[in-house]
Amino acid sequence: MSIDETTRLARNTGEPVNPLAHLSDETIAELAKEFDAIHDEVYASLGDKDRKYITSVIAAQRQLLVAGRVLLLGSTSKPAWLAGTACLGIAKILENMEIGHNVMHGQWDWMNDPEIHSSVWDWDTASTANSWKHSHNYVHHTYTNIRGKDKDLGYEIMRIDPRQKWHPAYLAQPFYNVLLMAFFEWGVALHDLDIEAIRRGEKPVKDLVEDLKGIGVKARKQFVKDYVGWPIISAGAFALAQLASGGRLPESKRSRLASKLRGSARFGKNRRTAALLDSRLSGVESTFLSTVAANFTANIIRNVWSNAIIFCGHFPDQAYTFSQEEVENETRGGWYVRQLVGAANIDGGPLFHLMSGNLSYQVEHHLYPDMPSTRYSDVAPKIKDICERYELPYNTGPFFQQWGMVQRTIARLAFPGGKMRPKPGPYRPEESWRRKFAEGATKDSEAAKTRGRVPAGHPAAGPEHNSGGVDVQPPPRGND
């Protein structure tokens, strides 16, 4: 069946046709070889340049973190507060997106670094490493966009596909979507508990207890670090600086605690205590509270940004979802195509890609979840080339376009009904891109050489290679 015929069918039925419908079994097998070859080519070339990249990003993130903490020692100053909060927010984004997410995916396990390895790395977010690696690395990346199997499809609390059965609870999703943006790390942590599996008796209660203990430990660490420890250090630093300067540092004339004491029936008459607090505590108190506010704001910045990037990569109109019947007896080539069309990229420059953890290349990430994130920009032209030759879509768009689609879907599907949005047709590159790709191609490209044969095995070949972080399980090579 040609791509034009499948498009006509989609118009007649209102349902998107499986992107594999126009491909023969032999063609799908060739697709699998091409996708495998791209992976092998990259893994055969990993080396010092890649190692220097991740160690440099980790070093820069830690320097930003230190800069933010130092600036917030003077958090009563508005410029220091803004600069410190910005540094801290950026550091948290880098740690969460480009470092934590990707390290725990096993992207840097090939270095055999005892510190930068998926089996030992933990991140500054509410999800425990083990729970996240199971729910995300295994469940989501293996069963991507399969309705009823991929628990990340709407995170089990949102209706983001018209074929999901409507429930009155979805009427509130535009509202709790806003809360999810602000407190995304906690939403993901609760999602990783897999409450539905517990209800069905598939997850032992003891496992739930262990997960809750892990989240409790993470919550305590974050609370103590961001809302007790560092604010006390900032307040102490202000007190020492005020003492050393002989009281010359500007501070509020009134302490909030003193104001409350004055309004208390029990302590209101103790004017000496209130006066002492006004003269000695107001600056310390203001510094403590402003540092708490800065840390809270930085966490919100990280949560809103990561929510936006992840939702833009999974829920815009271009992304396909699949029934369980459609993926029965799925071959390796079919798995690759499902990853290809079940995700969407976000256009942007190098800085944007860095701050997104290179999840702006969500298509490439789903094809190769174990590939070092910096290589996604290198393989993207090869993926586009495959899409053009096999008449497959390559989903991408500007940030606000993708984000707008997601928010529209969440608002519309909160109500009953809803129609499928049109899906993109085959990728059609502009002539300028075609010339650029032709100029960048090399005669020794492993992907080009292996289009007609099964690529040679590599010790860490394929997205399913054994690792502390990579548990995704696509169909094995050679089953197409």
Short mmCIF file of C-alpha atoms in Angstrom, two decimals:
data_model
loop_
_atom_site.label_atom_id
_atom_site.label_comp_id
_atom_site.label_asym_id
_atom_site.label_seq_id
_atom_site.Cartn_x
_atom_site.Cartn_y
_atom_site.Cartn_z
CA MET A 1 0.00 0.00 0.00
CA SER A 2 1.45 3.39 -0.97
CA ILE A 3 1.75 6.33 1.39
CA ASP A 4 -0.91 8.19 -0.62
CA GLU A 5 -3.37 5.34 -0.14
CA THR A 6 -2.77 5.24 3.62
CA THR A 7 -3.26 9.00 3.79
CA ARG A 8 -6.62 8.68 2.00
CA LEU A 9 -7.69 5.97 4.43
CA ALA A 10 -6.82 8.23 7.33
CA ARG A 11 -9.02 10.99 5.91
CA ASN A 12 -11.96 8.64 5.41
CA THR A 13 -11.88 7.05 8.87
CA GLY A 14 -10.57 9.94 10.97
CA GLU A 15 -8.00 7.58 12.46
CA PRO A 16 -4.27 7.86 11.77
CA VAL A 17 -2.91 4.92 9.82
CA ASN A 18 0.03 3.02 11.31
CA PRO A 19 3.15 4.56 9.72
CA LEU A 20 4.37 1.06 8.87
CA ALA A 21 1.31 0.30 6.71
CA HIS A 22 2.99 1.22 3.42
CA LEU A 23 6.17 -0.77 4.16
CA SER A 24 6.74 -4.43 3.32
CA ASP A 25 8.27 -6.89 5.79
CA GLU A 26 11.50 -6.84 3.80
CA THR A 27 11.65 -3.03 3.90
CA ILE A 28 11.05 -3.00 7.66
CA ALA A 29 13.93 -5.46 8.06
CA GLU A 30 16.19 -3.12 6.07
CA LEU A 31 15.11 -0.25 8.31
CA ALA A 32 16.22 -2.17 11.37
CA LYS A 33 19.66 -2.70 9.82
CA GLU A 34 20.03 1.00 9.08
CA PHE A 35 19.04 2.09 12.56
CA ASP A 36 21.35 -0.50 14.14
CA ALA A 37 24.19 0.64 11.92
CA ILE A 38 23.89 4.26 13.02
CA HIS A 39 24.08 3.14 16.66
CA ASP A 40 27.13 0.94 16.01
CA GLU A 41 28.93 3.68 14.12
CA VAL A 42 28.59 6.08 17.04
CA TYR A 43 29.58 3.54 19.69
CA ALA A 44 32.66 2.55 17.70
CA SER A 45 33.83 6.19 17.70
CA LEU A 46 33.28 7.16 21.35
CA GLY A 47 36.41 8.45 23.03
CA ASP A 48 38.21 11.27 24.86
CA LYS A 49 36.20 14.05 23.22
CA ASP A 50 32.99 12.60 24.62
CA ARG A 51 34.55 11.98 28.02
CA LYS A 52 35.80 15.58 28.20
CA TYR A 53 32.33 16.83 27.34
CA ILE A 54 30.48 15.17 30.22
CA THR A 55 33.22 15.90 32.77
CA SER A 56 33.23 19.55 31.62
CA VAL A 57 29.45 19.84 31.94
CA ILE A 58 29.55 18.32 35.44
CA ALA A 59 32.34 20.73 36.44
CA ALA A 60 30.46 23.74 35.01
CA GLN A 61 27.25 22.69 36.77
CA ARG A 62 29.05 22.46 40.10
CA GLN A 63 30.68 25.84 39.58
CA LEU A 64 27.28 27.39 38.85
CA LEU A 65 25.93 25.74 41.99
CA VAL A 66 28.74 27.18 44.11
CA ALA A 67 28.32 30.61 42.49
CA GLY A 68 24.61 30.57 43.26
CA ARG A 69 25.16 29.57 46.89
CA VAL A 70 27.84 32.24 47.36
CA LEU A 71 25.69 34.97 45.80
CA LEU A 72 22.78 33.99 48.04
CA LEU A 73 24.90 34.69 51.12
CA GLY A 74 23.92 38.26 50.31
CA SER A 75 20.37 37.38 49.38
CA THR A 76 18.87 40.49 51.01
CA SER A 77 20.34 42.42 48.07
CA LYS A 78 17.97 42.21 45.08
CA PRO A 79 20.77 41.93 42.46
CA ALA A 80 22.47 39.19 44.50
CA TRP A 81 19.14 37.41 44.98
CA LEU A 82 18.32 37.49 41.28
CA ALA A 83 21.81 36.42 40.20
CA GLY A 84 22.05 33.70 42.85
CA THR A 85 18.59 32.33 42.05
CA ALA A 86 19.38 32.32 38.31
CA CYS A 87 22.68 30.46 38.85
CA LEU A 88 21.01 27.98 41.17
CA GLY A 89 18.09 27.42 38.79
CA ILE A 90 20.39 26.83 35.82
CA ALA A 91 22.58 24.48 37.88
CA LYS A 92 19.53 22.45 38.92
CA ILE A 93 18.33 22.24 35.31
CA LEU A 94 21.73 21.03 34.09
CA GLU A 95 21.99 18.50 36.92
CA ASN A 96 18.50 17.19 36.25
CA MET A 97 18.40 17.19 32.44
CA GLU A 98 21.82 16.92 30.80
CA ILE A 99 23.57 15.10 33.64
CA GLY A 100 21.24 13.07 35.88
CA HIS A 101 18.73 11.90 33.27
CA ASN A 102 21.39 10.94 30.77
CA VAL A 103 23.87 9.36 33.18
CA MET A 104 21.12 7.17 34.64
CA HIS A 105 20.19 6.13 31.11
CA GLY A 106 23.62 4.51 30.87
CA GLN A 107 24.83 6.96 28.22
CA TRP A 108 28.24 7.27 29.86
CA ASP A 109 28.63 3.72 31.21
CA TRP A 110 31.07 2.91 28.40
CA MET A 111 33.69 5.07 30.19
CA ASN A 112 33.69 2.66 33.18
CA ASP A 113 34.05 5.69 35.44
CA PRO A 114 33.25 4.64 39.02
CA GLU A 115 31.52 7.97 39.70
CA ILE A 116 29.80 8.77 36.38
CA HIS A 117 27.88 5.52 36.00
CA SER A 118 24.18 4.65 35.93
CA SER A 119 24.57 2.06 38.69
CA VAL A 120 25.77 4.61 41.27
CA TRP A 121 24.48 8.01 40.17
CA ASP A 122 21.63 9.70 41.98
CA TRP A 123 20.13 13.09 41.24
CA ASP A 124 18.78 16.14 43.05
CA THR A 125 15.12 15.34 42.47
CA ALA A 126 12.34 13.56 44.32
CA SER A 127 12.37 10.29 42.31
CA THR A 128 14.61 7.53 43.59
CA ALA A 129 17.09 6.24 41.04
CA ASN A 130 15.84 2.64 41.10
CA SER A 131 12.14 3.49 40.75
CA TRP A 132 12.80 5.96 37.95
CA LYS A 133 15.04 3.59 36.03
CA HIS A 134 12.34 0.93 36.08
CA SER A 135 9.34 3.13 35.24
CA HIS A 136 11.19 5.27 32.70
CA ASN A 137 14.13 3.34 31.26
CA TYR A 138 12.34 0.02 31.05
CA VAL A 139 8.56 0.58 30.92
CA HIS A 140 8.40 3.87 29.00
CA HIS A 141 11.23 3.24 26.56
CA THR A 142 10.20 -0.34 25.83
CA TYR A 143 6.45 0.30 25.47
CA THR A 144 6.59 3.85 24.15
CA ASN A 145 3.12 5.27 23.41
CA ILE A 146 1.34 1.91 23.60
CA ARG A 147 -2.01 2.71 25.14
CA GLY A 148 -2.52 0.74 28.32
CA LYS A 149 1.17 -0.21 28.65
CA ASP A 150 3.15 3.05 28.58
CA LYS A 151 2.40 4.61 31.96
CA ASP A 152 4.05 7.88 30.88
CA LEU A 153 1.26 8.40 28.33
CA GLY A 154 -0.53 11.13 30.25
CA TYR A 155 1.16 9.94 33.47
CA GLU A 156 -2.05 8.04 34.30
CA ILE A 157 -3.70 11.29 35.42
CA MET A 158 -4.24 13.07 32.09
CA ARG A 159 -6.19 12.29 28.95
CA ILE A 160 -3.93 13.30 26.08
CA ASP A 161 -5.33 10.98 23.38
CA PRO A 162 -9.00 10.97 22.25
CA ARG A 163 -8.98 7.17 22.35
CA GLN A 164 -8.40 7.22 26.09
CA LYS A 165 -11.70 6.61 27.89
CA TRP A 166 -13.07 9.85 29.40
CA HIS A 167 -13.72 10.16 33.14
CA PRO A 168 -15.18 13.15 35.04
CA ALA A 169 -11.88 13.47 36.92
CA TYR A 170 -10.28 14.70 33.70
CA LEU A 171 -12.35 17.90 33.93
CA ALA A 172 -9.78 19.11 36.47
CA GLN A 173 -6.70 18.31 34.38
CA PRO A 174 -6.17 21.90 33.10
CA PHE A 175 -5.89 22.94 36.76
CA TYR A 176 -3.76 20.15 38.15
CA ASN A 177 -1.61 20.46 35.03
CA VAL A 178 -0.48 23.84 36.41
CA LEU A 179 0.35 22.26 39.75
CA LEU A 180 2.21 19.48 37.95
CA MET A 181 4.34 22.05 36.16
CA ALA A 182 5.37 23.72 39.40
CA PHE A 183 5.94 20.52 41.38
CA PHE A 184 6.89 18.19 38.54
CA GLU A 185 9.59 16.28 40.41
CA TRP A 186 7.06 15.25 43.09
CA GLY A 187 4.46 14.28 40.49
CA VAL A 188 7.00 12.04 38.76
CA ALA A 189 8.03 10.49 42.08
CA LEU A 190 4.42 9.60 42.93
CA HIS A 191 3.88 8.34 39.38
CA ASP A 192 6.88 6.01 39.75
CA LEU A 193 5.16 4.33 42.70
CA ASP A 194 2.79 2.70 40.17
CA ILE A 195 -0.32 2.77 42.35
CA GLU A 196 -2.34 1.00 39.64
CA ALA A 197 -0.04 -2.02 39.81
CA ILE A 198 -0.60 -2.16 43.57
CA ARG A 199 -4.38 -2.02 43.10
CA ARG A 200 -4.20 -4.91 40.64
CA GLY A 201 -2.05 -6.92 43.05
CA GLU A 202 0.93 -6.88 40.65
CA LYS A 203 3.21 -4.93 43.00
CA PRO A 204 3.76 -6.14 46.57
CA VAL A 205 2.95 -3.68 49.35
CA LYS A 206 6.48 -4.14 50.72
CA ASP A 207 7.85 -2.69 47.46
CA LEU A 208 5.56 0.32 47.88
CA VAL A 209 6.84 0.80 51.42
CA GLU A 210 10.44 0.70 50.18
CA ASP A 211 9.63 3.23 47.47
CA LEU A 212 7.93 5.55 49.96
CA LYS A 213 10.93 5.30 52.27
CA GLY A 214 13.21 6.25 49.39
CA ILE A 215 11.06 9.26 48.47
CA GLY A 216 10.97 10.24 52.15
CA VAL A 217 14.76 10.20 52.30
CA LYS A 218 14.97 12.32 49.13
CA ALA A 219 12.36 14.75 50.50
CA ARG A 220 14.19 15.12 53.80
CA LYS A 221 17.51 15.75 52.08
CA GLN A 222 16.04 18.42 49.80
CA PHE A 223 14.15 20.11 52.64
CA VAL A 224 17.16 20.18 54.94
CA LYS A 225 19.51 21.33 52.18
CA ASP A 226 17.35 23.99 50.52
CA TYR A 227 15.12 25.20 53.34
CA VAL A 228 17.20 24.77 56.49
CA GLY A 229 20.92 24.21 55.90
CA TRP A 230 21.79 26.79 53.24
CA PRO A 231 19.46 29.46 54.62
CA ILE A 232 21.15 29.07 58.03
CA ILE A 233 24.58 29.37 56.38
CA SER A 234 23.45 32.53 54.55
CA ALA A 235 22.01 33.99 57.75
CA GLY A 236 25.17 33.13 59.66
CA ALA A 237 27.31 34.74 56.98
CA PHE A 238 25.26 37.94 57.24
CA ALA A 239 25.61 37.96 61.02
CA LEU A 240 29.40 37.58 60.80
CA ALA A 241 29.66 40.26 58.12
CA GLN A 242 27.53 42.63 60.19
CA LEU A 243 29.69 41.98 63.23
CA ALA A 244 32.92 42.49 61.27
CA SER A 245 31.64 45.74 59.74
CA GLY A 246 30.49 47.14 63.04
CA GLY A 247 26.84 47.11 62.05
CA ARG A 248 27.30 49.04 58.82
CA LEU A 249 25.39 46.59 56.57
CA PRO A 250 21.89 47.80 55.66
CA GLU A 251 19.04 45.82 57.18
CA SER A 252 15.39 46.16 58.00
CA LYS A 253 14.57 48.15 61.14
CA ARG A 254 11.98 45.64 62.26
CA SER A 255 12.12 41.91 62.78
CA ARG A 256 9.10 39.88 61.69
CA LEU A 257 9.46 37.74 64.79
CA ALA A 258 9.52 40.84 66.96
CA SER A 259 6.34 42.09 65.28
CA LYS A 260 4.61 38.82 66.13
CA LEU A 261 5.82 39.01 69.72
CA ARG A 262 4.38 42.52 70.05
CA GLY A 263 1.01 41.23 68.88
CA SER A 264 1.06 38.33 71.33
CA ALA A 265 -0.98 38.64 74.51
CA ARG A 266 1.66 36.67 76.38
CA PHE A 267 4.85 38.33 75.12
CA GLY A 268 3.52 41.68 73.99
CA LYS A 269 4.66 43.53 77.13
CA ASN A 270 8.24 42.34 76.78
CA ARG A 271 9.43 45.35 74.84
CA ARG A 272 13.10 44.75 75.58
CA THR A 273 13.03 41.37 73.82
CA ALA A 274 11.27 42.84 70.81
CA ALA A 275 13.71 45.75 70.66
CA LEU A 276 16.65 43.34 70.89
CA LEU A 277 15.26 41.28 68.05
CA ASP A 278 14.75 44.41 65.95
CA SER A 279 18.32 45.53 66.49
CA ARG A 280 20.11 42.19 66.25
CA LEU A 281 17.94 39.75 64.30
CA SER A 282 16.20 41.60 61.48
CA GLY A 283 19.06 41.22 58.98
CA VAL A 284 19.72 37.61 59.91
CA GLU A 285 16.03 36.81 59.69
CA SER A 286 15.63 38.56 56.30
CA THR A 287 18.66 36.75 54.90
CA PHE A 288 17.33 33.37 56.04
CA LEU A 289 13.87 33.95 54.53
CA SER A 290 15.17 35.40 51.25
CA THR A 291 17.48 32.38 50.82
CA VAL A 292 14.53 30.04 51.42
CA ALA A 293 12.58 31.95 48.76
CA ALA A 294 15.51 31.76 46.32
CA ASN A 295 15.89 28.00 46.75
CA PHE A 296 12.14 27.46 46.38
CA THR A 297 12.12 29.60 43.22
CA ALA A 298 15.09 27.69 41.75
CA ASN A 299 13.28 24.39 42.32
CA ILE A 300 10.16 25.75 40.62
CA ILE A 301 12.25 26.99 37.68
CA ARG A 302 13.77 23.52 37.28
CA ASN A 303 10.37 21.81 37.55
CA VAL A 304 8.57 24.07 35.06
CA TRP A 305 11.40 23.79 32.52
CA SER A 306 11.74 20.01 32.72
CA ASN A 307 7.96 19.61 32.51
CA ALA A 308 7.81 21.78 29.38
CA ILE A 309 10.65 19.97 27.61
CA ILE A 310 9.36 16.48 28.42
CA PHE A 311 5.74 17.27 27.50
CA CYS A 312 6.85 18.91 24.22
CA GLY A 313 8.76 15.74 23.34
CA HIS A 314 5.86 13.37 23.96
CA PHE A 315 2.41 14.94 23.65
CA PRO A 316 2.24 17.35 20.67
CA ASP A 317 -0.12 16.62 17.77
CA GLN A 318 2.56 14.95 15.62
CA ALA A 319 3.19 12.05 18.02
CA TYR A 320 1.49 8.72 17.26
CA THR A 321 0.04 6.38 19.86
CA PHE A 322 -0.58 2.68 19.31
CA SER A 323 -3.04 0.03 20.44
CA GLN A 324 -1.69 -3.18 21.91
CA GLU A 325 -3.07 -5.07 18.91
CA GLU A 326 -1.02 -2.94 16.50
CA VAL A 327 2.25 -3.97 18.13
CA GLU A 328 1.58 -7.70 18.46
CA ASN A 329 4.53 -9.68 17.05
CA GLU A 330 6.43 -6.43 16.62
CA THR A 331 9.77 -6.76 14.86
CA ARG A 332 12.91 -4.79 15.59
CA GLY A 333 12.25 -2.50 12.63
CA GLY A 334 8.71 -1.94 13.87
CA TRP A 335 10.01 -1.05 17.32
CA TYR A 336 12.38 1.51 15.81
CA VAL A 337 9.58 3.11 13.78
CA ARG A 338 7.34 3.27 16.87
CA GLN A 339 10.12 5.14 18.69
CA LEU A 340 10.59 7.40 15.67
CA VAL A 341 6.98 8.52 15.31
CA GLY A 342 6.00 8.38 18.99
CA ALA A 343 8.22 11.34 19.89
CA ALA A 344 8.77 14.90 18.69
CA ASN A 345 11.78 17.21 18.61
CA ILE A 346 12.06 20.90 19.49
CA ASP A 347 13.98 23.24 17.21
CA GLY A 348 16.73 25.30 18.81
CA GLY A 349 20.39 26.23 19.01
CA PRO A 350 23.27 24.60 20.93
CA LEU A 351 22.52 26.38 24.22
CA PHE A 352 18.85 25.37 24.05
CA HIS A 353 19.79 21.76 23.37
CA LEU A 354 22.22 21.78 26.31
CA MET A 355 19.63 23.22 28.70
CA SER A 356 17.07 20.66 27.54
CA GLY A 357 19.47 17.82 28.28
CA ASN A 358 19.41 17.28 24.50
CA LEU A 359 15.86 15.99 24.98
CA SER A 360 15.02 18.54 22.31
CA TYR A 361 16.25 15.61 20.19
CA GLN A 362 13.54 13.41 21.67
CA VAL A 363 13.23 11.39 18.44
CA GLU A 364 16.89 10.43 18.52
CA HIS A 365 16.74 9.82 22.27
CA HIS A 366 13.90 7.33 21.85
CA LEU A 367 15.71 5.56 19.05
CA TYR A 368 18.95 5.38 21.06
CA PRO A 369 18.31 5.98 24.79
CA ASP A 370 21.82 4.77 25.67
CA MET A 371 23.65 7.01 23.16
CA PRO A 372 25.59 9.97 24.65
CA SER A 373 23.30 12.96 24.31
CA THR A 374 25.83 15.11 22.44
CA ARG A 375 25.78 12.65 19.55
CA TYR A 376 22.08 13.20 18.82
CA SER A 377 22.81 16.26 16.71
CA ASP A 378 25.31 14.18 14.72
CA VAL A 379 22.89 11.36 13.94
CA ALA A 380 19.81 13.58 13.34
CA PRO A 381 20.70 14.18 9.63
CA LYS A 382 21.02 10.42 9.12
CA ILE A 383 17.63 9.83 10.73
CA LYS A 384 16.11 12.48 8.45
CA ASP A 385 17.73 10.77 5.47
CA ILE A 386 16.10 7.47 6.46
CA CYS A 387 12.73 9.21 6.91
CA GLU A 388 12.96 10.76 3.45
CA ARG A 389 13.90 7.52 1.70
CA TYR A 390 11.33 5.36 3.50
CA GLU A 391 8.55 8.00 3.45
CA LEU A 392 8.31 8.31 7.23
CA PRO A 393 7.54 11.44 9.29
CA TYR A 394 10.23 13.26 11.24
CA ASN A 395 8.48 15.23 13.95
CA THR A 396 9.92 18.58 14.97
CA GLY A 397 8.87 22.18 15.52
CA PRO A 398 9.58 25.41 17.44
CA PHE A 399 9.25 25.33 21.23
CA PHE A 400 6.12 27.48 21.52
CA GLN A 401 4.40 25.57 18.73
CA GLN A 402 5.01 22.23 20.44
CA TRP A 403 4.15 23.56 23.90
CA GLY A 404 1.00 25.23 22.60
CA MET A 405 -0.20 21.98 21.03
CA VAL A 406 0.29 20.15 24.33
CA GLN A 407 -1.64 22.73 26.36
CA ARG A 408 -4.47 22.79 23.80
CA THR A 409 -4.73 19.00 23.95
CA ILE A 410 -4.80 18.97 27.76
CA ALA A 411 -7.56 21.62 27.79
CA ARG A 412 -9.70 20.06 25.03
CA LEU A 413 -9.48 16.43 26.16
CA ALA A 414 -10.49 17.37 29.69
CA PHE A 415 -14.00 17.17 28.19
CA PRO A 416 -15.70 14.16 26.56
CA GLY A 417 -15.08 13.40 22.91
CA GLY A 418 -12.32 14.99 20.92
CA LYS A 419 -10.96 14.24 17.47
CA MET A 420 -7.57 13.02 16.37
CA ARG A 421 -5.36 15.82 15.12
CA PRO A 422 -3.87 15.36 11.63
CA LYS A 423 -0.55 13.55 11.62
CA PRO A 424 2.42 14.74 9.56
CA GLY A 425 3.20 13.18 6.22
CA PRO A 426 6.57 11.85 5.03
CA TYR A 427 9.58 13.99 5.77
CA ARG A 428 10.37 16.38 2.91
CA PRO A 429 13.64 18.24 3.46
CA GLU A 430 14.35 21.62 1.97
CA GLU A 431 16.88 21.64 -0.83
CA SER A 432 19.34 23.60 1.33
CA TRP A 433 19.22 20.85 3.97
CA ARG A 434 19.70 18.18 1.29
CA ARG A 435 22.86 19.90 0.02
CA LYS A 436 24.18 20.34 3.56
CA PHE A 437 23.63 16.68 4.34
CA ALA A 438 25.30 15.59 1.09
CA GLU A 439 28.33 17.77 1.85
CA GLY A 440 28.60 16.36 5.38
CA ALA A 441 28.35 12.72 4.33
CA THR A 442 31.57 10.72 4.25
CA LYS A 443 32.54 7.81 2.06
CA ASP A 444 33.42 5.76 5.14
CA SER A 445 30.04 6.14 6.84
CA GLU A 446 29.24 2.87 8.61
CA ALA A 447 25.53 3.57 8.20
CA ALA A 448 25.93 3.87 4.43
CA LYS A 449 28.12 0.76 4.17
CA THR A 450 25.74 -1.47 6.10
CA ARG A 451 22.48 -0.69 4.34
CA GLY A 452 22.67 -4.03 2.58
CA ARG A 453 23.86 -6.28 5.40
CA VAL A 454 23.48 -6.93 9.10
CA PRO A 455 26.01 -4.67 10.85
CA ALA A 456 28.91 -6.25 12.68
CA GLY A 457 28.29 -6.83 16.37
CA HIS A 458 29.74 -4.40 18.86
CA PRO A 459 30.31 -5.27 22.55
CA ALA A 460 27.83 -2.57 23.56
CA ALA A 461 25.66 -2.72 20.46
CA GLY A 462 22.01 -1.76 20.34
CA PRO A 463 19.75 0.25 22.63
CA GLU A 464 19.23 -2.88 24.73
CA HIS A 465 22.85 -3.44 25.77
CA ASN A 466 23.29 -4.61 29.35
CA SER A 467 23.93 -1.75 31.72
CA GLY A 468 23.02 -0.49 35.15
CA GLY A 469 20.72 2.06 33.54
CA VAL A 470 19.64 0.72 30.16
CA ASP A 471 16.86 -1.80 30.65
CA VAL A 472 14.94 -1.12 27.46
CA GLN A 473 14.03 -4.34 25.64
CA PRO A 474 13.40 -3.98 21.91
CA PRO A 475 13.01 -7.12 19.77
CA PRO A 476 16.43 -8.75 19.19
CA ARG A 477 18.45 -8.25 16.04
CA GLY A 478 17.70 -10.55 13.15
CA ASN A 479 14.05 -11.28 13.96
CA ASP A 480 12.61 -9.12 11.17
#
